[in-house]
Coordinates of C-alpha atoms and ligand atoms in Angstrom, one line a residue:
X1 CA 92.2 118.2 71.9
X2 CA 92.5 118.2 68.1
X3 CA 93.7 114.6 66.7
X4 CA 93.9 112.7 63.4
X5 CA 91.3 110.0 63.4
X6 CA 89.9 107.2 61.5
X7 CA 86.3 106.4 62.3
X8 CA 86.3 102.8 60.5
X9 CA 88.6 100.2 59.1
X10 CA 89.3 100.8 55.5
X11 CA 91.1 103.2 53.1
X12 CA 89.6 106.3 54.2
X13 CA 91.3 109.6 54.7
X14 CA 92.3 110.8 58.4
X15 CA 89.9 113.3 59.8
X16 CA 90.7 116.2 62.1
X17 CA 88.3 115.8 65.2
X18 CA 88.1 117.3 68.7
X19 CA 88.9 114.2 71.1
X20 CA 89.1 114.3 75.0
X21 CA 92.5 114.9 76.4
X22 CA 93.5 111.7 77.9
X23 CA 93.5 110.7 81.5
X24 CA 96.9 110.2 83.3
X25 CA 97.3 106.8 85.0
X26 CA 99.5 106.5 88.0
X27 CA 102.5 105.2 86.1
X28 CA 101.8 107.5 83.2
X29 CA 102.9 111.0 82.0
X30 CA 100.8 113.4 79.8
X31 CA 102.9 114.9 77.2
X32 CA 102.2 117.6 74.9
X33 CA 103.2 116.4 71.4
X34 CA 105.6 118.4 69.3
X35 CA 106.3 116.0 66.4
X36 CA 105.1 112.7 65.3
X37 CA 106.5 110.3 62.5
X38 CA 104.4 108.1 60.0
X39 CA 105.3 104.5 59.9
X40 CA 103.8 101.9 57.5
X41 CA 102.1 100.4 60.6
X42 CA 99.6 103.6 60.6
X43 CA 98.0 102.7 57.4
X44 CA 98.2 98.9 58.1
X45 CA 96.3 99.6 61.2
X46 CA 93.9 101.9 59.4
X47 CA 93.3 99.2 56.8
X48 CA 92.6 96.5 59.3
X49 CA 95.9 94.5 58.4
X50 CA 97.0 94.0 62.0
X51 CA 93.6 92.8 63.3
X52 CA 95.0 89.4 64.1
X53 CA 97.5 90.9 66.5
X54 CA 95.4 93.8 67.9
X55 CA 92.1 95.1 67.5
X56 CA 91.3 98.7 68.1
X57 CA 88.1 100.6 69.0
X58 CA 86.7 103.4 67.0
X59 CA 87.2 106.2 66.6
X60 CA 91.0 105.7 66.7
X61 CA 93.8 108.4 66.8
X62 CA 96.6 107.1 64.5
X63 CA 100.2 107.6 65.1
X64 CA 102.9 105.3 66.6
X65 CA 105.6 107.5 67.8
X66 CA 106.4 111.1 68.9
X67 CA 108.4 113.7 70.6
X68 CA 107.1 116.2 73.1
X69 CA 107.4 117.7 76.6
X70 CA 106.1 116.4 79.9
X71 CA 103.0 118.2 81.2
X72 CA 101.7 116.2 84.1
X73 CA 103.2 113.1 86.0
X74 CA 101.1 110.4 87.4
X75 CA 101.6 109.6 91.2
X76 CA 104.0 106.5 90.9
X77 CA 106.2 108.0 88.2
X78 CA 109.6 108.2 89.3
X79 CA 111.8 108.8 86.0
X80 CA 110.4 112.1 84.5
X81 CA 109.1 115.4 85.8
X82 CA 107.3 118.2 84.3
X83 CA 109.1 120.0 81.6
X84 CA 111.2 117.2 80.3
X85 CA 111.7 116.9 76.7
X86 CA 110.8 113.2 75.6
X87 CA 110.6 110.9 72.8
X88 CA 108.7 107.5 72.7
X89 CA 106.6 104.7 71.0
X90 CA 103.6 104.0 73.0
X91 CA 102.5 100.3 73.6
X92 CA 100.0 99.0 71.4
X93 CA 96.9 99.5 73.4
X94 CA 97.8 103.3 74.0
X95 CA 98.7 104.5 70.3
X96 CA 97.7 107.8 69.0
X97 CA 100.5 110.4 68.4
X98 CA 98.8 112.4 65.7
X99 CA 97.1 114.5 68.3
X100 CA 98.1 117.5 70.5
X101 CA 98.3 115.2 73.9
X102 CA 99.2 111.6 74.8
X103 CA 99.2 109.7 78.2
X104 CA 102.0 107.2 78.1
X105 CA 103.5 104.7 80.4
X106 CA 106.8 106.0 81.8
X107 CA 108.4 102.7 80.6
X108 CA 107.7 103.7 77.0
X109 CA 109.7 106.9 76.9
X110 CA 113.0 108.4 77.3
X111 CA 114.4 111.8 77.3
X112 CA 115.0 113.4 74.0
X113 CA 118.4 113.3 72.6
X114 CA 119.8 116.7 73.4
X115 CA 121.4 117.4 69.9
X116 CA 118.1 116.6 67.9
X117 CA 115.1 118.9 67.1
X118 CA 111.7 117.5 68.0
X119 CA 111.1 116.7 64.5
X120 CA 114.4 114.8 64.3
X121 CA 113.6 113.0 67.4
X122 CA 110.2 112.0 66.5
X123 CA 111.7 110.1 63.5
X124 CA 113.5 107.8 65.8
X125 CA 111.5 105.6 68.2
X126 CA 109.9 103.1 66.3
X127 CA 112.4 102.5 63.4
X128 CA 115.3 102.6 66.0
X129 CA 113.7 100.3 68.5
X130 CA 112.9 98.0 65.5
X131 CA 116.4 98.0 64.3
X132 CA 117.8 97.5 67.8
X133 CA 115.6 94.6 68.4
X134 CA 116.4 92.9 65.1
X135 CA 120.0 93.5 64.9
X136 CA 121.1 93.2 68.7
X137 CA 118.3 91.1 70.3
X138 CA 117.8 88.5 67.4
X139 CA 120.3 88.7 65.1
X140 CA 122.9 89.1 67.8
X141 CA 125.3 90.7 65.1
X142 CA 129.0 90.4 66.1
X143 CA 131.8 92.6 64.9
X144 CA 133.0 91.3 61.5
X145 CA 129.9 89.8 60.4
X146 CA 128.1 90.4 57.3
X147 CA 124.3 91.5 57.3
X148 CA 122.1 92.2 54.5
X149 CA 119.6 95.0 55.2
X150 CA 116.9 95.1 52.6
X151 CA 115.4 98.4 51.6
X152 CA 118.2 100.4 53.1
X153 CA 116.9 103.8 52.2
X154 CA 113.6 103.3 54.0
X155 CA 112.8 104.3 57.7
X156 CA 114.1 101.1 59.2
X157 CA 116.7 100.8 56.7
X158 CA 118.3 104.1 57.4
X159 CA 118.7 103.5 60.9
X160 CA 119.5 99.8 60.7
X161 CA 122.5 100.7 58.6
X162 CA 124.0 103.0 60.8
X163 CA 123.4 100.7 63.9
X164 CA 125.0 97.7 61.9
X165 CA 127.8 99.9 61.2
X166 CA 128.1 100.7 64.8
X167 CA 128.1 97.0 65.8
X168 CA 131.2 96.6 63.6
X169 CA 129.3 94.7 61.0
X170 CA 129.7 94.6 57.2
X171 CA 126.6 95.8 55.5
X172 CA 125.2 94.9 52.1
X173 CA 121.7 96.6 51.3
X174 CA 119.1 96.8 48.5
X175 CA 118.3 100.5 47.0
X176 CA 117.3 101.8 43.7
X177 CA 119.1 104.5 41.9
X178 CA 117.2 107.2 44.0
X179 CA 118.6 105.8 47.4
X180 CA 122.2 105.0 46.5
X181 CA 123.8 108.0 47.6
X182 CA 122.0 108.1 50.8
X183 CA 122.9 104.4 51.8
X184 CA 126.4 105.0 50.9
X185 CA 126.5 108.1 53.1
X186 CA 125.1 106.1 56.0
X187 CA 128.0 103.7 55.5
X188 CA 126.6 100.8 53.4
X189 CA 129.6 98.7 52.2
X190 CA 128.1 96.9 49.3
X191 CA 124.9 98.3 47.5
X192 CA 122.8 96.3 45.2
X193 CA 120.3 98.1 42.9
X194 CA 117.3 96.0 43.3
X195 CA 115.9 97.3 39.9
X196 CA 118.7 96.2 37.7
X197 CA 120.3 93.2 39.8
X198 CA 119.2 90.1 41.8
X199 CA 120.5 90.2 45.3
X200 CA 120.3 86.5 45.6
X201 CA 122.8 86.3 42.5
X202 CA 125.2 88.6 44.1
X203 CA 125.6 87.8 47.8
X204 CA 126.3 84.5 49.4
X205 CA 127.3 83.3 52.8
X206 CA 126.0 86.1 54.8
X207 CA 125.7 85.8 58.4
X208 CA 122.3 87.6 58.9
X209 CA 119.6 89.4 57.0
X210 CA 117.2 92.1 58.1
X211 CA 114.1 91.8 55.6
X212 CA 111.7 94.5 55.7
X213 CA 109.9 93.6 52.5
X214 CA 108.6 89.9 53.1
X215 CA 107.1 87.9 50.3
X216 CA 109.4 86.8 47.7
X217 CA 112.4 88.8 48.8
X218 CA 112.1 86.9 52.3
X219 CA 112.0 83.7 50.6
X220 CA 115.0 84.4 48.3
X221 CA 116.9 85.6 51.3
X222 CA 117.4 82.0 52.3
X223 CA 119.5 81.5 49.3
X224 CA 122.2 84.0 50.5
X225 CA 122.5 83.1 54.1
X226 CA 125.3 80.8 55.3
X227 CA 124.6 77.6 57.2
X228 CA 123.5 78.5 60.8
X229 CA 122.8 82.0 59.9
X230 CA 119.8 84.1 61.0
X231 CA 117.0 86.0 59.1
X232 CA 114.7 88.4 60.9
X233 CA 111.8 89.8 59.0
X234 CA 109.6 92.6 60.1
X235 CA 107.1 92.2 57.0
X236 CA 107.1 88.4 56.4
X237 CA 104.7 86.0 57.8
X238 CA 104.7 85.3 61.4
X239 CA 105.3 81.7 62.2
X240 CA 104.1 79.3 65.0
X241 CA 106.9 80.4 67.3
X242 CA 106.1 83.9 67.1
X243 CA 102.4 83.1 67.8
X244 CA 103.3 81.2 71.0
X245 CA 105.7 83.7 72.4
X246 CA 103.0 86.6 71.5
X247 CA 100.3 84.4 73.3
X248 CA 97.9 84.3 70.4
X249 CA 96.3 80.9 71.3
X250 CA 96.0 77.7 69.9
X251 CA 93.7 78.4 66.9
X252 CA 96.0 81.4 65.9
X253 CA 99.2 79.5 66.4
X254 CA 97.8 76.5 64.1
X255 CA 96.8 79.1 61.5
X256 CA 100.2 80.8 61.4
X257 CA 101.9 77.4 61.5
X258 CA 100.0 76.5 58.2
X259 CA 100.4 79.7 56.4
X260 CA 104.2 80.3 57.3
X261 CA 105.0 76.3 56.3
X262 CA 106.9 77.3 53.3
X263 CA 109.4 79.3 55.5
X264 CA 109.8 76.6 58.0
X265 CA 110.6 74.4 55.1
X266 CA 113.4 76.9 53.8
X267 CA 114.7 77.0 57.4
X268 CA 115.3 73.4 57.5
X269 CA 116.6 73.2 53.9
X270 CA 119.2 76.1 54.6
X271 CA 119.9 75.4 58.2
X272 CA 119.0 79.0 59.1
X273 CA 116.9 80.3 61.8
X274 CA 113.9 82.6 60.9
X275 CA 112.3 84.9 63.4
X276 CA 109.4 87.3 62.8
X277 CA 109.7 90.4 64.9
X278 CA 106.8 92.6 66.0
X279 CA 108.7 95.5 67.7
X280 CA 108.1 96.4 71.4
X281 CA 108.1 99.7 73.2
X282 CA 111.1 100.2 75.4
X283 CA 112.2 103.3 77.3
X284 CA 115.3 101.3 78.4
X285 CA 116.4 100.5 74.9
X286 CA 115.4 104.1 73.8
X287 CA 118.1 105.3 76.3
X288 CA 120.8 103.3 74.5
X289 CA 119.8 104.8 71.3
X290 CA 120.0 108.2 72.7
X291 CA 123.5 107.5 73.7
X292 CA 124.4 106.7 70.2
X293 CA 122.7 109.6 68.9
X294 CA 124.2 112.2 71.4
X295 CA 127.6 110.6 70.6
X296 CA 127.1 111.4 67.0
X297 CA 127.2 107.7 65.8
X298 CA 123.6 107.7 64.4
X299 CA 121.8 110.5 62.9
X300 CA 118.1 110.9 62.0
X301 CA 117.3 110.7 58.3
X302 CA 114.2 112.9 57.6
X303 CA 112.6 112.8 54.2
X304 CA 110.3 115.5 54.8
X305 CA 108.0 117.4 57.2
X306 CA 104.5 118.1 57.1
X307 CA 102.1 120.3 59.0
X308 CA 99.5 118.7 61.4
X309 CA 96.7 119.7 59.0
X310 CA 98.3 117.9 56.2
X311 CA 98.9 114.7 58.2
X312 CA 96.7 113.0 55.5
X313 CA 99.2 114.1 52.9
X314 CA 102.0 112.8 55.1
X315 CA 100.1 109.4 55.1
X316 CA 99.6 109.2 51.4
X317 CA 103.4 110.2 50.9
X318 CA 104.5 107.4 53.2
X319 CA 101.9 104.9 51.4
X320 CA 103.4 105.6 48.1
X321 CA 106.6 103.6 49.5
X322 CA 109.3 105.7 48.3
X323 CA 110.4 107.7 51.2
X324 CA 114.0 108.3 51.9
X325 CA 114.3 108.1 55.6
X326 CA 111.2 109.3 57.7
X327 CA 108.2 111.5 57.1
X328 CA 107.4 113.7 60.0
X329 CA 104.2 115.6 61.2
X330 CA 104.9 118.7 63.1
X331 CA 102.3 119.2 65.6
X332 CA 103.3 122.2 67.4
Ligands
LIG401 N1 107.1 94.2 62.6 C1 107.5 95.4 63.0 O1 107.4 95.4 64.2 C2 107.9 96.5 62.0 C3 108.4 97.7 62.6 C4 108.8 98.6 61.6 C5 108.5 98.5 60.3 N2 107.8 97.4 59.6 C6 107.6 97.1 58.3 O2 108.5 97.1 57.6 C7 108.5 97.5 56.4 C8 109.4 98.7 56.1 O3 109.3 99.9 56.9 P1 109.7 101.4 56.9 O4 109.4 102.3 57.8 O5 111.4 101.2 56.5 O6 109.2 101.6 55.3 P2 109.4 103.0 54.2 O7 110.2 103.8 54.9 O8 108.3 103.2 53.6 O9 110.2 102.3 53.0 C9 110.4 102.9 52.0 C10 111.5 102.6 51.1 O10 111.6 101.1 50.8 C11 112.4 101.1 49.7 N3 112.1 100.0 48.7 C12 110.8 99.5 48.4 N4 110.8 98.3 47.7 C13 112.0 97.9 47.6 C14 112.7 96.8 47.1 N5 112.1 96.0 46.6 N6 114.0 96.8 47.3 C15 114.8 97.6 48.1 N7 114.2 98.7 48.5 C16 112.8 98.9 48.4 C17 112.2 102.4 48.9 O11 113.1 102.8 47.9 P3 112.8 103.3 46.5 O12 112.0 104.2 46.6 O13 114.3 103.6 46.0 O14 112.4 102.0 45.7 C18 111.9 103.3 49.9 O15 113.1 104.2 50.1 C19 107.1 98.4 56.4 O16 106.3 97.0 55.7 C20 106.7 98.3 58.0 O17 105.3 98.1 58.1 C21 107.4 96.3 60.8

């Protein structure tokens, strides 16, 4: 099969290569991929930035979510049959959606929302699950609470704003002039132009923060959180709690404890709870998102669609960091 591949870690372009079609395990299905989305994790993996969490063998097919059609089912698969239209985010050991086919565990997929095209459906799994795990599982956002979502115009932000509104929260978000109308149309209640205003001067006493940017922005987020509030970051520094939960072993736990020391100090100072999230695949949670999408409560936000041959251009576009919603690669 044809696939977009990297052959070594580093800032190298994707190469279109002939790879063998994957075998199908007994709990797996083989899918014909119709569309995939680009996520920043793709170039972080390519650059070797997530080696601490997972090391890949080369050559590696990139791509972390997709939509497609079931071609084959393993002997013990119970939920899917040949011909089903599906979407999903493979587990970290089984990535590779910038390809014609993928074998994937049945627990990591769900039926594609009926009201979405394949390109639209491919925009959902990684950012949708991330938003759900951040807002529902970790922040446990309640009706009437106020949440700050950083980078509201990005892939995660555009989904998270819609989900937070659906959960009954008031949403404050940061965006530049170029993203203002988009985040407003998604339901954001308070929009802070991060180029001209400092969010930490404008906001106070928010119940929860979803940080997508890390660094200084994560640290300043502690200034706006109320006593007992919660901050979840998907781009900040993982801490010792994360290392333990993720089973990273003693050495990495101590290392992360040391490098996240400043965040631990801020947690204590502001009586807030800080969690680093590394999202997980989940067909069950995708089924929940499918309901939100089919009932019209959440809509995909697509920045642009590239052909399979132009996957490298799609990567470069995503890497520039200016996307408004998701960048899609149409594979078939
Ligand atoms: N840990 C996990 O499990 C996990 C899961 C998903 C994503 N992530 C990470 O989360 C981050 C966001 O992902 P994404 O897919 O949403 O990225 P993305 O789609 O590439 O985000 C691009 C958007 O960010 C906005 N932006 C950039 N700098 C900003 C700032 N200082 N303030 C406000 N907005 C800003 C840009 O708006 P302008 O162009 O208008 O500036 C653009 O619309 C990435 O680092 C990704 O790796 C982690």
